[in-house]
Coordinates of C-alpha atoms in Angstrom, one line a residue:
X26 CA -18.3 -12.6 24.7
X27 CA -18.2 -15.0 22.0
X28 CA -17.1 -13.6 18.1
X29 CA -17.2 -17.4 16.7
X30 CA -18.5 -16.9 13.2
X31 CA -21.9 -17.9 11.9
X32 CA -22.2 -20.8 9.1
X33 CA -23.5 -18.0 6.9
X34 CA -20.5 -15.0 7.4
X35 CA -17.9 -18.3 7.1
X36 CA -19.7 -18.9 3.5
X37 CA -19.7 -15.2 2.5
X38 CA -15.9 -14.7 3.6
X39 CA -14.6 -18.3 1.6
X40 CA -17.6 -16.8 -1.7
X41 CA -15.6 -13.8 -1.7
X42 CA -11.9 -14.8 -1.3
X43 CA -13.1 -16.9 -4.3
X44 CA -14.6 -14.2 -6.6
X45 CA -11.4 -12.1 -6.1
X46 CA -9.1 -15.0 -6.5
X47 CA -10.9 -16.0 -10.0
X48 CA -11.0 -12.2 -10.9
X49 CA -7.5 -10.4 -9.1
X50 CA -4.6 -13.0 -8.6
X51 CA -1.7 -12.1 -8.2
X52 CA -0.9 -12.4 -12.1
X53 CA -3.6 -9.5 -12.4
X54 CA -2.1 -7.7 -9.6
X55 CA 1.5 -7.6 -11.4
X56 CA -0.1 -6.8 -14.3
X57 CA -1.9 -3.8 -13.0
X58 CA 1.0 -2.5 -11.3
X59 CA 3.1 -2.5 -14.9
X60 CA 0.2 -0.6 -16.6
X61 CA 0.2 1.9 -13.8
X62 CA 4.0 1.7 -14.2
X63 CA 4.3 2.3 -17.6
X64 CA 0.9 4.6 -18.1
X65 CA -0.5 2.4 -20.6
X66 CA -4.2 2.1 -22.0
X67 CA -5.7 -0.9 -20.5
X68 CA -7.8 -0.4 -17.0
X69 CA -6.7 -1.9 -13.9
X70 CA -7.1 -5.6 -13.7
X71 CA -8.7 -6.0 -16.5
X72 CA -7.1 -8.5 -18.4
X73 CA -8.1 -11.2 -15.5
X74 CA -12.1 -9.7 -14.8
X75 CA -14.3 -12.0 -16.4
X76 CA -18.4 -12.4 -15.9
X77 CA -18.2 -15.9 -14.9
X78 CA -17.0 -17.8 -11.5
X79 CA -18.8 -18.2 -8.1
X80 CA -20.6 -15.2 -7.1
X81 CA -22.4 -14.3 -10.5
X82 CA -25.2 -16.4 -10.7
X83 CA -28.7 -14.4 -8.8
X84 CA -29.6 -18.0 -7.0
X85 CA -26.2 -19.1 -6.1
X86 CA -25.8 -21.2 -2.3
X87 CA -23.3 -21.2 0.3
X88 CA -20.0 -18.9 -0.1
X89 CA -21.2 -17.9 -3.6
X90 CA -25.0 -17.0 -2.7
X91 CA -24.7 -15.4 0.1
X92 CA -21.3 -13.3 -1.8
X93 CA -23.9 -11.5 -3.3
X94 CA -22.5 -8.6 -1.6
X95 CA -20.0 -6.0 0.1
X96 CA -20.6 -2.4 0.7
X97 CA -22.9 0.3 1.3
X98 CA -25.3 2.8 3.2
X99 CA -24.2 6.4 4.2
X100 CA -25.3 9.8 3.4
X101 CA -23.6 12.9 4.1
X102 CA -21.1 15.2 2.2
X103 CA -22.1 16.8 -1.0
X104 CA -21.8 14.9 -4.3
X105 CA -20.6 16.2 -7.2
X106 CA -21.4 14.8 -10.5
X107 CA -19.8 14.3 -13.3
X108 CA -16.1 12.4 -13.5
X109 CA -13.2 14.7 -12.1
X110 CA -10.9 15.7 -14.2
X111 CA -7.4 16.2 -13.9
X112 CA -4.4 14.3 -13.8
X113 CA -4.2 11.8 -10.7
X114 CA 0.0 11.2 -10.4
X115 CA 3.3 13.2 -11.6
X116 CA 4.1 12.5 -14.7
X117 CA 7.3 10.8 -15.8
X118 CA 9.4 8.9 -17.8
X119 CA 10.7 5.1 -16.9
X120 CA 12.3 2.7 -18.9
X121 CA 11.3 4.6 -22.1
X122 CA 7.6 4.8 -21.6
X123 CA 5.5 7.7 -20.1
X124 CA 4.0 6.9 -16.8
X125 CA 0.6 8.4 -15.6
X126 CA -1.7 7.4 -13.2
X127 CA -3.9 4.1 -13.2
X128 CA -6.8 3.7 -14.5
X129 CA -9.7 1.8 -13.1
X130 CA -11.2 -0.7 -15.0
X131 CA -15.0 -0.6 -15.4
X132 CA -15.3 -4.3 -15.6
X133 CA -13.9 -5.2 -12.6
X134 CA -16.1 -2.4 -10.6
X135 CA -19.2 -3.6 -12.5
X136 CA -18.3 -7.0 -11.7
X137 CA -18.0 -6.4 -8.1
X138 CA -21.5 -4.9 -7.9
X139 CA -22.7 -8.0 -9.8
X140 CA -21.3 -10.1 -6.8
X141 CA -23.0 -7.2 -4.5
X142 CA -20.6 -5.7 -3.4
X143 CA -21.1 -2.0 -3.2
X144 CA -24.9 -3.3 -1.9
X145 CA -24.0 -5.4 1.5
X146 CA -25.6 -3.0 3.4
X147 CA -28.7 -1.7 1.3
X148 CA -31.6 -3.1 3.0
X149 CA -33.6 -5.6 1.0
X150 CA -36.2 -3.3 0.0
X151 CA -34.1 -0.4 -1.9
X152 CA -32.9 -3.8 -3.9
X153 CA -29.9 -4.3 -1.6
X154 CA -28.6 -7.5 0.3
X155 CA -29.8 -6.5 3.7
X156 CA -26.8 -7.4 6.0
X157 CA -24.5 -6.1 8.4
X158 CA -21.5 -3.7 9.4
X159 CA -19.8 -7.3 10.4
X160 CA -20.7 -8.7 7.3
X161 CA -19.0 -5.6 5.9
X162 CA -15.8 -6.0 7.6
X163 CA -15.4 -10.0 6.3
X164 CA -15.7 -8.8 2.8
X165 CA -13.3 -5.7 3.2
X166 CA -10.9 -8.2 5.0
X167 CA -10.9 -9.9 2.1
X168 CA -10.5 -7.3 -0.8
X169 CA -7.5 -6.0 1.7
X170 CA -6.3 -9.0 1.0
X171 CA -6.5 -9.6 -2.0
X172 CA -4.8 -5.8 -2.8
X173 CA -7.9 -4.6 -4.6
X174 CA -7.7 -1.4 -6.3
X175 CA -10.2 1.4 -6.1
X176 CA -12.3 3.7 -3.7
X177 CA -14.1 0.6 -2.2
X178 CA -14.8 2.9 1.1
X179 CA -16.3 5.8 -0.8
X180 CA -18.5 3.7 -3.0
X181 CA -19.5 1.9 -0.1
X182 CA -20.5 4.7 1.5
X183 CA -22.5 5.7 -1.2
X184 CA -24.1 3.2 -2.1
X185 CA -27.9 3.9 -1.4
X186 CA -27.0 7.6 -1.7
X187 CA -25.6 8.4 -5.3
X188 CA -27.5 6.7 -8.1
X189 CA -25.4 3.8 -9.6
X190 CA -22.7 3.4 -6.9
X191 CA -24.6 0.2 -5.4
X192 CA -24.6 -1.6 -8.9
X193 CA -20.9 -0.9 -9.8
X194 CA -22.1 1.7 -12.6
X195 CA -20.9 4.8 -10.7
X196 CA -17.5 5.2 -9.2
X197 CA -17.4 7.1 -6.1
X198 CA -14.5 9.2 -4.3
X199 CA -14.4 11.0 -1.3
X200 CA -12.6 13.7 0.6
X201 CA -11.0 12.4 3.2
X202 CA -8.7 14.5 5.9
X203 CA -7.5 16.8 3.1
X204 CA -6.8 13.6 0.9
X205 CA -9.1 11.9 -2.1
X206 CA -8.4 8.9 -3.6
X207 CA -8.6 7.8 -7.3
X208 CA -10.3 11.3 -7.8
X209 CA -9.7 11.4 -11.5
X210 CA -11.4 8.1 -12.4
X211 CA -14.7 9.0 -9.8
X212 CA -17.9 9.8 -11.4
X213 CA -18.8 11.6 -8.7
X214 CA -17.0 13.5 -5.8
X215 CA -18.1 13.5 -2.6
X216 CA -17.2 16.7 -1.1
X217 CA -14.8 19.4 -2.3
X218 CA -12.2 19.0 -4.5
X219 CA -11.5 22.5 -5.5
X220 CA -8.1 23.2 -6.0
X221 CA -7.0 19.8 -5.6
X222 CA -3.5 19.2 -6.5
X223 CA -2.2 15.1 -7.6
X224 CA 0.4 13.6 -5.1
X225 CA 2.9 10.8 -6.3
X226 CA 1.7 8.1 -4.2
X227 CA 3.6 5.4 -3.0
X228 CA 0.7 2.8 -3.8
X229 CA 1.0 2.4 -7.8
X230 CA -2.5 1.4 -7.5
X231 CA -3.8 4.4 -5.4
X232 CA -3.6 7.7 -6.8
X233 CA -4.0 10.7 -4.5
X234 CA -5.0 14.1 -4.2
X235 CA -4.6 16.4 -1.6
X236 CA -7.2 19.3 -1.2
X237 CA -6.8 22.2 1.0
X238 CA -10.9 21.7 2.5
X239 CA -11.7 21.6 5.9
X240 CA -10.9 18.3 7.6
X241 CA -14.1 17.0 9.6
X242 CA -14.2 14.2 12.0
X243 CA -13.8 11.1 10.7
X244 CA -16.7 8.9 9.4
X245 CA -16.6 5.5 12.0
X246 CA -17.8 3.0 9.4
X247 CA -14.8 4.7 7.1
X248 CA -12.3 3.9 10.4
X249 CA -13.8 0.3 10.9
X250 CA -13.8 -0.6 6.7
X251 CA -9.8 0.5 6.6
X252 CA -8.9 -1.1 9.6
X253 CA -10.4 -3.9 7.8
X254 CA -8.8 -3.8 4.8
X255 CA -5.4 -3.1 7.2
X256 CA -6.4 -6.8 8.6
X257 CA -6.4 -8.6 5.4
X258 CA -3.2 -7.5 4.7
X259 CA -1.7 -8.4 7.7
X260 CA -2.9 -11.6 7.4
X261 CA -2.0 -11.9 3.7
X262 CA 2.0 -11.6 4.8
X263 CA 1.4 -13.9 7.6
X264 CA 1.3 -16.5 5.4
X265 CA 3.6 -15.6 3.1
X266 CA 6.4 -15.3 5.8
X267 CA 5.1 -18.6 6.7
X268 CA 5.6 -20.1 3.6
X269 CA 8.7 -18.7 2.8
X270 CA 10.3 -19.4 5.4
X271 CA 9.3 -23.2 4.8
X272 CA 10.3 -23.1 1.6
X273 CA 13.6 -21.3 1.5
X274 CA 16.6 -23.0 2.7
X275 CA 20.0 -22.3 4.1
X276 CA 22.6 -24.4 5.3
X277 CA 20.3 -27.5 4.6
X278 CA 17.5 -26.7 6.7
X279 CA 14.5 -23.9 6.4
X280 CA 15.4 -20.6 7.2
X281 CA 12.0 -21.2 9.4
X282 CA 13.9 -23.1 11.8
X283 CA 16.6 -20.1 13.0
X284 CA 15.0 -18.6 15.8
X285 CA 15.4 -14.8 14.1
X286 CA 13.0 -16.1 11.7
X287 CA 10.8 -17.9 13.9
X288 CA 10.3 -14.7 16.1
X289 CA 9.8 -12.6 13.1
X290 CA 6.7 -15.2 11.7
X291 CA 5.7 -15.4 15.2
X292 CA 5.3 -11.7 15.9
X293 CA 3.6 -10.8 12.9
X294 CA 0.7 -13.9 13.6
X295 CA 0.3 -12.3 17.5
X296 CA -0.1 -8.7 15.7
X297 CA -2.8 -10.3 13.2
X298 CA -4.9 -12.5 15.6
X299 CA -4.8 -9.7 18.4
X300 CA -5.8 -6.8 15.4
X301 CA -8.9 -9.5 14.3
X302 CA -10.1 -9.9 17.6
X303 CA -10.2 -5.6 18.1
X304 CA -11.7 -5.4 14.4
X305 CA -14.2 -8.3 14.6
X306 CA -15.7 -7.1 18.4
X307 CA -16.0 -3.6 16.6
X308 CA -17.6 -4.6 14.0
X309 CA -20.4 -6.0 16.7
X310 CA -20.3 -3.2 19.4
X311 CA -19.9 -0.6 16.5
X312 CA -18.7 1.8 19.5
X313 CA -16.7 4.5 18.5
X314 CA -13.9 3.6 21.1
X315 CA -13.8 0.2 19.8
X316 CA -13.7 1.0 16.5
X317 CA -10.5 3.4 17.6
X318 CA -9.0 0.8 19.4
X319 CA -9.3 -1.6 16.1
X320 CA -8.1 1.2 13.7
X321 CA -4.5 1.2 15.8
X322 CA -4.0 -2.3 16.3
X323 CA -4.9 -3.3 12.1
X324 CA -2.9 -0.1 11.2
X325 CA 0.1 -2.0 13.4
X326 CA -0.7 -5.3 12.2
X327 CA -0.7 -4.5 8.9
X328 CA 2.7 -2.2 8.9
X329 CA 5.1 -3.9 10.7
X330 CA 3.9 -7.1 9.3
X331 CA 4.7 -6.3 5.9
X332 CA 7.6 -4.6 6.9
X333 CA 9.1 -8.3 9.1
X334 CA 7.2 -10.0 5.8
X335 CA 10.1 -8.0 4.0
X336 CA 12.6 -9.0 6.6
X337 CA 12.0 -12.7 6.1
X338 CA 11.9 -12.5 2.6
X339 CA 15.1 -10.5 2.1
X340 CA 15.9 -8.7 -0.9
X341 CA 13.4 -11.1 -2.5
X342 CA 10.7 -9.4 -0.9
X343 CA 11.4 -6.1 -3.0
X344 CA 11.6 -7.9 -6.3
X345 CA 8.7 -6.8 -8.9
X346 CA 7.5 -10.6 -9.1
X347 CA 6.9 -10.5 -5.3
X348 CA 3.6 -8.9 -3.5
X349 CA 5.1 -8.4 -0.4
X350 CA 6.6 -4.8 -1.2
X351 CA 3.2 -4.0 -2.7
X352 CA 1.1 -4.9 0.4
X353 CA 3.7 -2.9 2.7
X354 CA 3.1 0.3 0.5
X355 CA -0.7 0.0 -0.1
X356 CA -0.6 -0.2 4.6
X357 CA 1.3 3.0 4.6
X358 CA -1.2 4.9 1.9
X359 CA -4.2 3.6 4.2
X360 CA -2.9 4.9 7.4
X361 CA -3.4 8.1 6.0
X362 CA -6.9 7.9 5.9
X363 CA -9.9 9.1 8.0
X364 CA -7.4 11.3 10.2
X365 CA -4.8 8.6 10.4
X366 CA -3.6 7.0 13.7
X367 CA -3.3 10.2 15.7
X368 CA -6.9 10.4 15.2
X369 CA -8.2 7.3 16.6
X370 CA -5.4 7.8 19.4
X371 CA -6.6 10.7 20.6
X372 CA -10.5 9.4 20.5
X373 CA -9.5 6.3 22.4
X374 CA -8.0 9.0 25.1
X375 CA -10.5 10.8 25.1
X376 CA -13.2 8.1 26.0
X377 CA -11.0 6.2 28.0
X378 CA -10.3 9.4 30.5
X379 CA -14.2 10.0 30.5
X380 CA -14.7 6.6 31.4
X381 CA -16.7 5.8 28.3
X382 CA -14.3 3.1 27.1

């Protein structure tokens, strides 16, 4: 079986990596990561988010038309409405300021469901963009790349579901395996939060909950969008081992060309190609055991590529001006989700020794 792109999904992948690059480069990223640092007022991102750049426009061709999109259909799980209170981080003092937990800014989250984002999956007629779970798993690819902050998953979800999510106007969290994500920004809460209890997370732009609910089986669309997201990062440190080790010298030549560091670049890419293959054919077969399979490979990809991305780097690679430490946390944070690993392990044993696989 073939998984060649169409013409269309290549235009809707480059549209989005465009969008995000015009609205969360890596200037906004740094940024956002010293206000969540340093607790102050401004939203996440929003000193880059502007209303203008590819994406915007209603009647807009090729990459930027068909952009019009990314994220949502679902039902399920109660919704509770009205934002969630509560702190979302342990409090603190660094360098003289207090710290707190991010904050999300509205004009990013508008602007994604301007570009359609949170409306991918709404069918035409309930004012949605009518595509696909594979169409889905581009754009997710791509805001895991880019490091975009927010419940993208939950609102996805929701989309369809809880009034406002598919537009950008309502920010949705959900439950998920006894954690919840950005719960005291979320408009609405999808399952229960009571007693809920902030975490310090290691992601500065992901703050966590934990809640002491029931933990049900996870959702596969949930499984397939983080291993997703687990893709673009991989990818993302992929090339910037790559170019780091092109760049950097030592002893005259690029540290590219010592065989320690070629291994290490070369590792990483066979991680990422073989986790895109397992995401891209579950994205088509949408079978639970594929989807399993594709959770455990992006979830390796996406770790010990960041982790060898830091290797290659060096101490560089833990600096605050880099994005390579960032994209290592924000892997760990997302294996915790929908059940983590262990989860999709044990599903892929289980089909595999019923001969369902």
């Amino acid at each position: 079986m073939r998984f060649r792109l169409t013409g269309d999904q290549r235009a809707l992948r480059d549209g989005v990596r465009e969008a995000l690059a015009r609205r969360f480069d890596g200037r906004a990223l740094r940024a956002a990561v010293e206000e969540a640092d340093g607790g102050g007022a401004a939203g996440v991102g929003e000193a880059r988010i502007s209303g203008e750049g590819p994406g915007c426009s209603e009647g807009g061709g090729g990459g930027a038309g068909v952009a019009r999109a990314a994220a949502a259909c679902g039902d399920g799980g109660s919704v509770g409405a009205g934002r969630a209170g509560g702190p979302g981080g342990a409090a603190g003092v660094r360098a003289g300021r207090a710290t707190g937990p991010p904050r999300l800014d509205r004009g990013l989250w508008r602007a994604l469901g301007d570009l359609g984002f949170f409306a991918l999956r709404v069918p035409e007629a309930d004012g949605g963009v009518g595509l696909g779970l594979a169409e889905a798993v581009l754009v997710f690819e791509e805001a895991g790349r880019a490091l975009l902050p927010g419940p993208l998953v939950a609102t996805h979800l929701a989309a369809g579901a809880v009034p406002g999510a598919a537009t950008g106007e309502t920010v949705v969290a959900a439950v998920d395996g006894g954690l919840v994500e950005w719960l005291a920004e979320a408009d609405a809460v999808r399952g229960d939060t009571t007693g809920a209890v902030p975490l310090r997370s290691l992601d500065p732009l992901t703050p966590l909950h934990r809640v002491p609910a029931a933990r049900p089986a996870p959702d596969p669309v949930t499984v397939l969008l983080t291993a997703a997201e687990q893709l673009g990062t991989a990818g993302r440190v992929c090339e910037l081992a790559a170019q780091h080790a092109r760049a950097r010298e030592q002893f005259g030549r690029p540290i590219g060309a010592f065989q320690a560091v070629a291994h290490l670049c070369a590792g990483i890419l066979v991680r990422a190609e073989t986790a895109r293959a397992a995401v891209y054919a579950a994205a088509v077969t949408a079978d639970p055991a594929d989807i399993a399979a594709a959770r455990i490979l992006a979830d390796e990809a996406a770790v010990r590529g960041a982790r060898d991305c830091l290797q290659v780097h060096g101490g560089m690679g833990f600096t605050w001006e880099s994005e390579v430490h960032l994209h290592l946390k924000r892997a760990w944070v997302r294996t915790q989700r929908a059940g983590g690993v262990t989860e999709s392990e044990e599903m892929l044993a289980a089909a595999l020794t019923s001969g369902t696989a």
